[in-house]
Coordinates of C-alpha atoms in Angstrom, one line a residue:
M1 CA 15.2 -5.9 26.6
L2 CA 14.5 -4.9 23.0
V3 CA 14.2 -1.2 23.7
T4 CA 15.6 1.3 26.2
R5 CA 12.8 3.2 27.9
P6 CA 13.3 6.9 28.5
A7 CA 12.3 8.6 31.7
S8 CA 9.1 10.0 30.2
S9 CA 6.0 7.8 30.7
Q10 CA 4.5 9.4 27.7
A11 CA 6.7 7.6 25.2
L12 CA 4.7 5.1 23.1
F13 CA 6.5 1.9 22.0
Y14 CA 5.3 0.4 18.8
A15 CA 6.5 -2.7 16.9
N16 CA 5.6 -4.0 13.5
Q17 CA 6.8 -7.1 11.7
G18 CA 8.4 -5.0 8.9
D19 CA 11.1 -2.3 8.8
L20 CA 11.0 1.4 7.9
A21 CA 13.9 1.4 5.4
S22 CA 13.5 4.9 3.9
L23 CA 12.2 8.2 5.2
D24 CA 11.7 9.5 1.7
P25 CA 8.0 10.1 1.4
H26 CA 7.9 9.3 -2.3
T27 CA 9.9 6.0 -2.3
L28 CA 7.3 3.3 -1.5
N29 CA 3.6 3.4 -2.0
E30 CA 3.0 0.9 0.8
S31 CA 0.5 1.5 3.6
T32 CA 2.7 0.7 6.6
T33 CA 5.4 3.0 5.2
I34 CA 2.9 5.7 4.4
A35 CA 1.5 5.4 8.0
H36 CA 5.0 5.8 9.5
L37 CA 5.7 8.9 7.4
S38 CA 2.3 10.4 8.0
H39 CA 3.5 11.2 11.5
V40 CA 6.1 13.4 9.9
Y41 CA 4.8 14.5 6.5
E42 CA 1.3 15.8 5.5
G43 CA -0.5 16.2 2.2
L44 CA -2.9 18.8 0.9
V45 CA -5.6 16.5 2.1
G46 CA -5.7 13.3 4.2
R47 CA -8.1 10.8 5.6
G48 CA -10.0 11.0 8.9
K49 CA -11.0 8.3 11.3
N50 CA -13.6 6.9 9.0
L51 CA -11.3 7.3 5.9
E52 CA -13.2 10.4 4.8
I53 CA -11.3 13.1 3.0
I54 CA -10.2 15.9 5.4
P55 CA -8.3 19.2 4.8
L56 CA -4.7 19.2 5.9
L57 CA -2.2 21.6 4.3
A58 CA -4.9 22.8 2.0
E59 CA -7.6 24.4 4.3
S60 CA -10.1 24.6 1.4
W61 CA -10.5 24.0 -2.3
E62 CA -12.8 24.4 -5.2
N63 CA -13.4 23.0 -8.6
P64 CA -14.6 26.1 -10.5
E65 CA -14.2 24.4 -13.9
P66 CA -14.2 20.6 -14.8
T67 CA -10.5 20.7 -15.4
R68 CA -9.3 23.2 -12.8
W69 CA -8.9 22.6 -9.1
R70 CA -7.8 25.5 -6.8
F71 CA -6.3 24.8 -3.4
H72 CA -6.1 27.4 -0.7
L73 CA -3.1 26.6 1.4
R74 CA -3.0 26.9 5.2
R75 CA -1.0 29.9 6.5
N76 CA 1.4 30.0 9.4
V77 CA 2.5 26.4 8.9
K78 CA 6.2 25.6 9.3
F79 CA 8.3 22.7 8.4
H80 CA 10.3 21.1 11.2
S81 CA 13.4 23.0 9.9
G82 CA 11.6 26.3 10.6
D83 CA 10.9 27.1 6.9
D84 CA 7.4 28.4 6.1
F85 CA 5.2 26.1 4.0
V86 CA 4.3 27.9 0.8
A87 CA 3.0 27.2 -2.7
D88 CA 6.6 26.6 -4.0
D89 CA 6.7 23.5 -1.8
V90 CA 3.5 22.2 -3.5
L91 CA 4.8 22.7 -7.0
F92 CA 8.1 21.1 -6.1
S93 CA 6.4 18.1 -4.5
A94 CA 4.0 17.6 -7.4
D95 CA 7.0 17.4 -9.7
R96 CA 8.9 15.1 -7.4
V97 CA 5.9 12.8 -7.1
R98 CA 5.9 12.4 -10.9
A99 CA 9.6 12.0 -11.2
P100 CA 11.5 8.8 -12.1
G101 CA 12.1 6.8 -8.9
S102 CA 8.9 7.9 -7.3
N103 CA 6.4 5.1 -6.5
F104 CA 3.5 7.6 -6.5
Q105 CA 3.7 8.7 -10.1
S106 CA 0.0 8.2 -10.8
S107 CA -1.0 10.3 -7.8
V108 CA -0.8 13.5 -9.9
P109 CA -1.8 13.3 -13.6
R110 CA 1.3 13.3 -15.7
D111 CA 0.1 16.1 -17.9
A112 CA -1.3 18.2 -15.1
K113 CA 0.0 21.8 -14.9
V114 CA 0.6 23.1 -11.4
I115 CA 0.4 26.9 -11.3
K116 CA 1.3 29.2 -8.4
V117 CA -1.4 31.8 -8.1
D118 CA 0.3 33.3 -5.0
D119 CA 2.2 32.0 -2.0
H120 CA -0.9 30.4 -0.5
T121 CA -2.9 29.5 -3.6
V122 CA -2.2 26.7 -6.2
D123 CA -4.1 25.7 -9.3
F124 CA -4.0 22.2 -10.8
I125 CA -5.0 22.4 -14.5
L126 CA -6.0 19.0 -15.9
S127 CA -6.4 17.7 -19.4
S128 CA -9.7 16.0 -18.6
P129 CA -12.1 16.0 -15.6
D130 CA -11.1 13.9 -12.6
P131 CA -14.0 13.4 -10.1
I132 CA -11.8 11.4 -7.7
L133 CA -8.8 13.8 -7.7
L134 CA -9.1 14.5 -4.0
S135 CA -8.8 10.8 -3.2
Q136 CA -5.6 10.8 -5.3
F137 CA -4.1 13.8 -3.5
T138 CA -3.1 12.3 -0.2
W139 CA 0.6 12.3 -1.3
H140 CA 3.1 14.1 1.1
I141 CA 4.5 17.5 0.7
I142 CA 8.3 17.9 1.0
N143 CA 10.2 21.2 1.7
K144 CA 11.7 22.5 -1.6
K145 CA 14.4 24.6 0.1
W146 CA 15.5 21.7 2.3
A147 CA 15.5 19.1 -0.5
E148 CA 17.6 21.4 -2.8
A149 CA 20.1 22.2 -0.1
N150 CA 20.6 18.5 0.7
D151 CA 20.8 17.1 -2.9
A152 CA 17.4 15.3 -2.4
V153 CA 15.5 16.8 -5.4
K154 CA 15.0 13.4 -6.9
P155 CA 13.1 10.7 -5.1
T156 CA 14.9 7.6 -3.9
P157 CA 13.7 4.5 -5.9
A158 CA 12.7 1.5 -3.7
S159 CA 15.3 -0.5 -5.6
A160 CA 18.2 1.9 -4.8
T161 CA 21.3 0.3 -3.4
S162 CA 22.4 3.5 -1.8
S163 CA 20.5 6.2 0.2
N164 CA 20.2 9.9 -0.4
Y165 CA 19.7 12.5 2.3
A166 CA 15.9 12.2 2.3
S167 CA 16.1 8.5 2.8
L168 CA 17.8 8.9 6.2
H169 CA 16.4 12.4 7.3
A170 CA 13.0 14.0 7.2
N171 CA 11.6 17.5 7.2
G172 CA 7.8 17.6 7.2
T173 CA 5.1 19.7 8.8
G174 CA 3.4 16.9 10.8
P175 CA 2.8 16.2 14.4
F176 CA 6.1 14.4 15.0
R177 CA 9.6 14.9 13.8
I178 CA 12.3 12.4 13.3
D179 CA 14.8 12.4 16.2
S180 CA 16.8 9.4 15.1
H181 CA 16.5 6.7 12.4
Q182 CA 18.4 3.4 12.3
P183 CA 17.0 1.2 9.6
G184 CA 16.4 -2.3 10.9
V185 CA 16.9 -1.2 14.5
R186 CA 14.6 1.6 15.6
T187 CA 13.2 5.0 14.7
V188 CA 12.3 7.7 17.2
F189 CA 9.7 10.3 16.5
K190 CA 9.6 13.3 18.8
A191 CA 6.4 15.4 19.3
N192 CA 6.5 18.5 17.2
K193 CA 5.6 21.3 19.6
G194 CA 5.2 23.8 16.7
W195 CA 2.6 21.8 14.9
W196 CA -0.1 23.9 13.3
Q197 CA -2.9 21.8 14.7
R198 CA -3.8 21.6 18.4
A199 CA -2.4 18.2 19.4
E200 CA -5.0 15.7 20.6
H201 CA -2.3 13.3 21.7
N202 CA -0.3 13.5 24.9
L203 CA 2.8 11.6 23.6
S204 CA 6.3 12.9 24.0
E205 CA 7.6 10.5 21.5
I206 CA 7.0 7.3 19.5
V207 CA 9.7 4.6 19.5
F208 CA 9.3 2.2 16.6
T209 CA 11.1 -1.1 16.7
P210 CA 10.8 -3.6 13.8
I211 CA 10.5 -7.1 15.2
K212 CA 10.1 -9.7 12.4
S213 CA 9.8 -12.7 14.7
D214 CA 6.1 -13.3 15.7
A215 CA 7.2 -14.9 19.0
T216 CA 9.6 -12.2 19.9
R217 CA 7.2 -9.4 19.0
L218 CA 4.4 -11.0 21.0
A219 CA 6.7 -11.7 24.0
A220 CA 7.7 -8.0 24.1
F221 CA 4.1 -7.0 24.0
L222 CA 2.9 -9.3 26.7
S223 CA 5.8 -8.3 29.0
G224 CA 4.8 -4.6 28.7
E225 CA 7.9 -3.7 26.8
I226 CA 5.8 -2.7 23.8
D227 CA 2.5 -0.8 23.9
V228 CA 1.1 -1.6 20.4
I229 CA 2.0 -4.3 18.0
E230 CA 0.8 -5.0 14.5
P231 CA 0.0 -7.7 13.5
V232 CA -0.8 -10.0 16.3
P233 CA -0.1 -13.5 15.1
I234 CA -3.6 -14.8 14.4
Q235 CA -3.0 -18.1 16.1
D236 CA -2.2 -16.1 19.3
I237 CA -5.2 -13.8 19.4
G238 CA -7.0 -15.9 22.1
R239 CA -3.8 -16.1 24.2
V240 CA -3.4 -12.3 24.1
N241 CA -7.0 -11.7 25.1
A242 CA -6.6 -14.0 28.0
N243 CA -4.0 -11.6 29.5
R244 CA -4.8 -8.7 31.7
N245 CA -3.9 -5.2 30.6
V246 CA -3.8 -6.0 26.9
S247 CA -6.2 -6.9 24.1
V248 CA -6.5 -7.5 20.4
R249 CA -8.7 -5.4 18.2
T250 CA -9.7 -7.2 15.0
G251 CA -11.5 -6.3 11.8
S252 CA -11.4 -6.6 8.1
D253 CA -8.6 -4.9 6.2
L254 CA -9.5 -3.4 2.8
R255 CA -6.4 -5.1 1.4
I256 CA -6.7 -7.9 -1.1
I257 CA -3.9 -10.5 -1.2
F258 CA -3.3 -11.9 -4.6
L259 CA -0.9 -13.7 -6.9
G260 CA 0.5 -12.3 -10.1
M261 CA 2.4 -13.8 -13.0
D262 CA 4.9 -12.4 -15.6
Q263 CA 2.9 -12.3 -18.7
Q264 CA 5.2 -9.9 -20.7
R265 CA 8.5 -11.6 -21.2
D266 CA 8.9 -14.1 -24.0
E267 CA 10.9 -16.2 -21.6
L268 CA 10.5 -16.3 -17.8
L269 CA 13.5 -15.1 -15.7
Y270 CA 13.1 -18.0 -13.3
S271 CA 11.9 -21.2 -14.9
N272 CA 13.1 -24.4 -16.5
V273 CA 11.0 -23.6 -19.6
K274 CA 13.3 -22.0 -22.2
G275 CA 12.3 -20.1 -25.3
K276 CA 8.8 -19.3 -24.2
N277 CA 6.7 -18.1 -21.3
P278 CA 4.0 -20.5 -20.0
F279 CA 2.1 -17.7 -18.3
K280 CA 1.4 -16.1 -21.7
D281 CA -1.0 -19.0 -22.2
V282 CA -4.4 -18.3 -20.6
R283 CA -4.8 -22.1 -20.1
V284 CA -1.8 -22.1 -17.8
R285 CA -3.0 -19.1 -15.9
E286 CA -6.4 -20.7 -15.4
A287 CA -4.7 -24.0 -14.3
V288 CA -2.7 -22.1 -11.6
Y289 CA -6.0 -20.4 -10.5
R290 CA -7.9 -23.7 -10.3
A291 CA -5.1 -25.5 -8.5
I292 CA -5.3 -23.1 -5.5
D293 CA -7.8 -23.9 -2.7
V294 CA -8.5 -20.6 -1.0
D295 CA -10.9 -22.2 1.4
L296 CA -8.1 -24.4 2.7
I297 CA -5.9 -21.3 3.0
K298 CA -8.7 -19.6 4.9
T299 CA -9.2 -22.5 7.4
R300 CA -5.6 -23.8 7.8
V301 CA -3.4 -20.7 7.3
M302 CA -5.7 -17.8 8.2
R303 CA -7.7 -19.5 11.1
D304 CA -11.0 -18.6 9.4
L305 CA -10.3 -14.9 9.7
S306 CA -9.7 -14.1 6.0
K307 CA -12.5 -13.6 3.4
P308 CA -11.9 -15.3 0.0
S309 CA -12.2 -12.8 -2.8
A310 CA -13.1 -13.0 -6.5
L311 CA -11.9 -9.5 -7.2
L312 CA -8.8 -7.3 -6.6
I313 CA -11.0 -4.9 -4.7
A314 CA -12.7 -5.3 -1.3
P315 CA -16.5 -5.6 -1.5
E316 CA -16.9 -2.6 0.7
L317 CA -15.4 -0.5 -2.1
F318 CA -17.5 -1.7 -5.1
R319 CA -21.2 -2.2 -4.9
F320 CA -21.4 -4.8 -7.7
A321 CA -18.8 -7.1 -6.0
D322 CA -21.3 -9.7 -5.0
Q323 CA -22.1 -10.3 -8.7
F324 CA -18.7 -12.0 -9.1
A325 CA -17.7 -15.5 -8.0
R326 CA -14.3 -17.3 -8.0
P327 CA -13.8 -20.0 -10.6
E328 CA -14.1 -23.4 -8.7
F329 CA -11.1 -25.1 -7.2
D330 CA -10.5 -28.0 -9.6
P331 CA -7.0 -29.6 -9.6
D332 CA -8.1 -32.2 -12.2
R333 CA -9.2 -29.5 -14.5
A334 CA -5.9 -27.7 -13.8
K335 CA -3.9 -30.8 -14.9
K336 CA -6.0 -31.1 -18.1
L337 CA -5.4 -27.4 -18.9
L338 CA -1.7 -27.8 -18.4
D339 CA -1.7 -30.9 -20.7
E340 CA -3.6 -29.0 -23.4
A341 CA -1.1 -26.1 -23.1
G342 CA 1.8 -28.5 -23.7
Y343 CA 3.0 -29.0 -20.1
P344 CA 1.7 -32.5 -19.2
S345 CA 4.4 -32.8 -16.5
G346 CA 4.1 -29.2 -15.4
F347 CA 7.1 -26.9 -15.1
E348 CA 9.3 -25.1 -12.6
V349 CA 9.1 -21.5 -11.8
G350 CA 10.5 -19.1 -9.1
M351 CA 8.1 -17.3 -6.8
D352 CA 8.8 -14.1 -4.8
C353 CA 7.1 -13.6 -1.5
P354 CA 7.5 -11.1 1.4
N355 CA 7.8 -12.7 4.8
D356 CA 7.1 -9.7 7.0
R357 CA 4.6 -7.6 5.2
Y358 CA 1.2 -9.2 5.2
V359 CA -0.6 -11.4 7.7
N360 CA 1.0 -14.9 7.4
D361 CA 2.4 -14.0 4.0
E362 CA 5.1 -16.7 3.9
A363 CA 2.7 -19.3 5.2
I364 CA 0.3 -18.4 2.4
C365 CA 3.1 -18.8 -0.2
Q366 CA 4.2 -22.1 1.3
A367 CA 0.6 -23.4 1.0
V368 CA 0.5 -22.3 -2.6
V369 CA 3.7 -24.1 -3.3
G370 CA 2.2 -27.4 -2.0
M371 CA -1.0 -26.9 -3.9
L372 CA 0.7 -26.2 -7.2
A373 CA 3.0 -29.2 -6.7
R374 CA 0.0 -31.5 -6.8
V375 CA -0.7 -30.4 -10.4
G376 CA 3.0 -30.7 -11.5
I377 CA 4.1 -27.0 -11.1
K378 CA 7.2 -27.0 -8.9
I379 CA 7.8 -23.7 -7.2
D380 CA 11.2 -22.4 -6.0
L381 CA 10.1 -20.0 -3.3
L382 CA 12.1 -16.9 -2.4
A383 CA 10.6 -15.4 0.8
Q384 CA 12.4 -12.4 2.2
P385 CA 11.8 -9.2 4.2
K386 CA 9.7 -6.6 2.5
Q387 CA 12.5 -4.2 1.8
K388 CA 14.5 -6.8 -0.1
F389 CA 11.3 -8.1 -1.7
F390 CA 10.2 -4.7 -3.0
A391 CA 13.7 -3.8 -4.1
K392 CA 13.9 -7.0 -6.1
V393 CA 10.5 -7.0 -7.8
L394 CA 10.6 -3.2 -8.5
R395 CA 14.3 -3.2 -9.5
S396 CA 15.0 -0.2 -11.9
G397 CA 11.5 -0.6 -13.3
N398 CA 12.4 -4.0 -14.7
Y399 CA 10.1 -5.9 -12.4
N400 CA 12.4 -8.7 -11.6
T401 CA 10.0 -11.6 -10.9
S402 CA 8.2 -14.4 -12.6
F403 CA 5.5 -15.2 -10.0
Y404 CA 4.7 -13.3 -6.9
L405 CA 2.4 -12.6 -4.0
L406 CA 1.3 -9.0 -3.3
G407 CA -1.3 -7.2 -1.3
W408 CA -3.1 -4.0 -2.4
V409 CA -5.5 -1.5 -0.9
P410 CA -6.2 1.3 -3.3
P411 CA -5.1 4.6 -1.7
T412 CA -8.1 6.3 -3.3
L413 CA -10.4 3.6 -2.0
D414 CA -11.7 3.3 -5.6
S415 CA -11.5 0.7 -8.3
H416 CA -9.9 3.1 -10.7
N417 CA -6.7 2.9 -8.8
V418 CA -6.6 -0.9 -9.0
L419 CA -7.4 -0.9 -12.7
F420 CA -4.8 1.9 -13.4
Q421 CA -2.0 0.9 -11.0
V422 CA -2.2 -2.9 -10.6
V423 CA -3.9 -3.9 -13.9
G424 CA -3.0 -1.2 -16.4
C425 CA -0.5 -1.6 -19.2
R426 CA 2.9 -0.3 -18.0
D427 CA 3.7 3.0 -19.6
G428 CA 5.8 4.8 -16.9
S429 CA 2.9 6.0 -14.7
R430 CA 0.1 3.5 -15.5
G431 CA 0.8 0.0 -14.2
Q432 CA 3.4 0.9 -11.5
V433 CA 2.3 -2.1 -9.4
N434 CA 1.7 -4.3 -12.4
L435 CA 4.7 -6.5 -11.7
G436 CA 3.8 -9.1 -14.3
G437 CA 3.3 -6.8 -17.2
Y438 CA -0.3 -7.9 -18.0
C439 CA -1.8 -5.7 -20.7
N440 CA -5.3 -5.4 -22.1
K441 CA -5.8 -2.2 -24.0
R442 CA -9.6 -2.6 -23.8
I443 CA -9.3 -2.4 -20.0
D444 CA -7.1 0.6 -20.2
D445 CA -9.7 2.4 -22.4
I446 CA -12.4 1.6 -19.9
T447 CA -10.2 2.7 -17.1
D448 CA -9.7 6.1 -18.7
N449 CA -13.5 6.5 -19.1
I450 CA -14.0 5.5 -15.4
L451 CA -11.7 8.3 -14.4
I452 CA -13.8 11.0 -16.1
E453 CA -17.3 9.5 -15.6
S454 CA -19.1 11.4 -12.8
D455 CA -22.4 9.5 -13.0
E456 CA -22.1 6.9 -10.2
T457 CA -24.2 4.2 -11.9
K458 CA -22.5 4.5 -15.3
R459 CA -19.2 4.5 -13.6
D460 CA -19.9 1.3 -11.6
L461 CA -21.1 -0.4 -14.8
L462 CA -17.8 0.5 -16.5
I463 CA -15.9 -0.9 -13.5
R464 CA -17.9 -4.1 -13.7
A465 CA -17.1 -4.4 -17.4
A466 CA -13.3 -4.0 -16.7
Y467 CA -13.4 -6.7 -14.0
E468 CA -15.3 -9.1 -16.3
L469 CA -12.5 -8.8 -18.9
L470 CA -9.8 -9.2 -16.2
I471 CA -11.4 -12.4 -14.9
K472 CA -11.9 -13.8 -18.4
D473 CA -8.1 -13.4 -18.9
F474 CA -7.3 -15.1 -15.6
A475 CA -4.8 -12.3 -15.3
Y476 CA -4.5 -12.3 -11.5
I477 CA -5.4 -14.7 -8.8
P478 CA -7.2 -12.9 -5.9
L479 CA -6.8 -14.9 -2.7
H480 CA -8.5 -13.1 0.1
Q481 CA -9.3 -10.0 2.1
Q482 CA -6.9 -10.1 5.0
P483 CA -7.8 -9.6 8.6
L484 CA -6.7 -6.9 11.0
A485 CA -5.3 -7.8 14.3
W486 CA -3.7 -5.0 16.5
G487 CA -2.4 -5.7 20.0
I488 CA -3.0 -2.7 22.2
S489 CA -2.1 -2.0 25.8
D490 CA -4.9 -0.9 28.1
K491 CA -2.8 2.2 28.7
I492 CA -3.3 3.3 25.1
K493 CA -6.6 5.2 24.5
N494 CA -8.2 6.5 21.3
L495 CA -6.3 4.4 18.8
T496 CA -8.6 4.0 15.8
L497 CA -8.6 0.6 14.1
R498 CA -8.6 1.8 10.4
A499 CA -9.7 -0.4 7.6
D500 CA -6.7 0.7 5.5
N501 CA -4.5 -0.8 8.3
Q502 CA -2.6 2.4 9.0
V503 CA -1.6 2.6 12.6
L504 CA -1.6 6.3 13.4
F505 CA -1.0 7.9 16.8
Y506 CA -2.1 11.6 16.2
R507 CA -5.0 11.3 18.6
V508 CA -3.7 8.7 21.0
T509 CA -3.3 9.3 24.7
K510 CA -1.3 7.2 27.1
T511 CA -2.1 6.8 30.8
P512 CA 0.7 6.2 33.3

């Protein structure tokens, strides 16, 4: 047995391929981690079943001036510790989100002033208008008094080799509280009977067990040991659906899986090329792009469930997406480009890849390794669990990688986040997920204009112009929009399959 079941039949058992390493709500801007912690912590606003903005700890808000937002905080809300939720917690959290070590620094504008009007009213004063501010404000609120008492004022970096108190303990306002947390083993969430909302779920607790092995995770699900698993191995979807009392719910994730390259260093960290960086040459980047057959990845690795992409944004989130097409797969052209760039025999480079974060992530990387080998680029693949992967590639802000696979769904569900976070020139807050250091100041200028443009048509034209520049530079290699595949016991009701792939149990009921 993987888990020990309590006497209560209202305990929900959930397994994911990845671990929950840290309970600090500002450590890792990664949707599975955010989903786990959204059972415990809440933001001023959140997203509903259809990903619409909904009020949470702010019961209402207004935008009386283009650069001022006023939030009216919900009264009679308590943290799990018993402390009242007040404006000081919002001010504290807004500072903590923007502090070094946070992976959410762009969620609150760096120069925004946060002003306490009274204990239940907070103003955010901006330097320029921000029509998508509410979409950016889904970051979690932490208790100021608790954090100060436990030496957890500063957020824990994802690359930290030691934990602070907030990494191993939690104190939110959400529908569940942390009962126990053993990283790599299991985390138990107990229902918060003092939650400010009327609970729609009937769960006594959630028991989360990380199970990296597809076979083991699937066996635990089919045996009834686990109620919900994510993801179901796509090659086993038919097998699961053939069983009684369980099923697979499938759909399209908004996440784009892509490859990135170190384009900043003068010499790659992991390569046999010394004294220069091949990826600084656009011909090399184009060669890598054209050497990768996304259709083969779709059919062989993803079992025809992925959707090849030309952009770093899902088409559902950008109305001009259909105007873009991927450059053709052309290994002969790739070899010619490498020759022109001075690498007629190719070169060697290390590649970083998670093996428990995305659907078939390591298999995708292995396919890329084989494809690049055919044009002379030899890959030394390092595939490891997501906690080690993120700790390495984000290490102390130095982005310790030369070539990598990553997935991204913008938390704002908007292209600005992609262009600011993934594409933007790194400056401390901009480009936090730009692991390769790509920098195009023209794109940054357009991105800044996108943020303040309120006319939808003009805004979309700006976004299109930015993507056109990005594609011309062959700065990234989008692969595909990944599929969703959740395994759900028939005992579990009202579990919403969300396009952001966050498995949330607020409204779930379980039958005996």
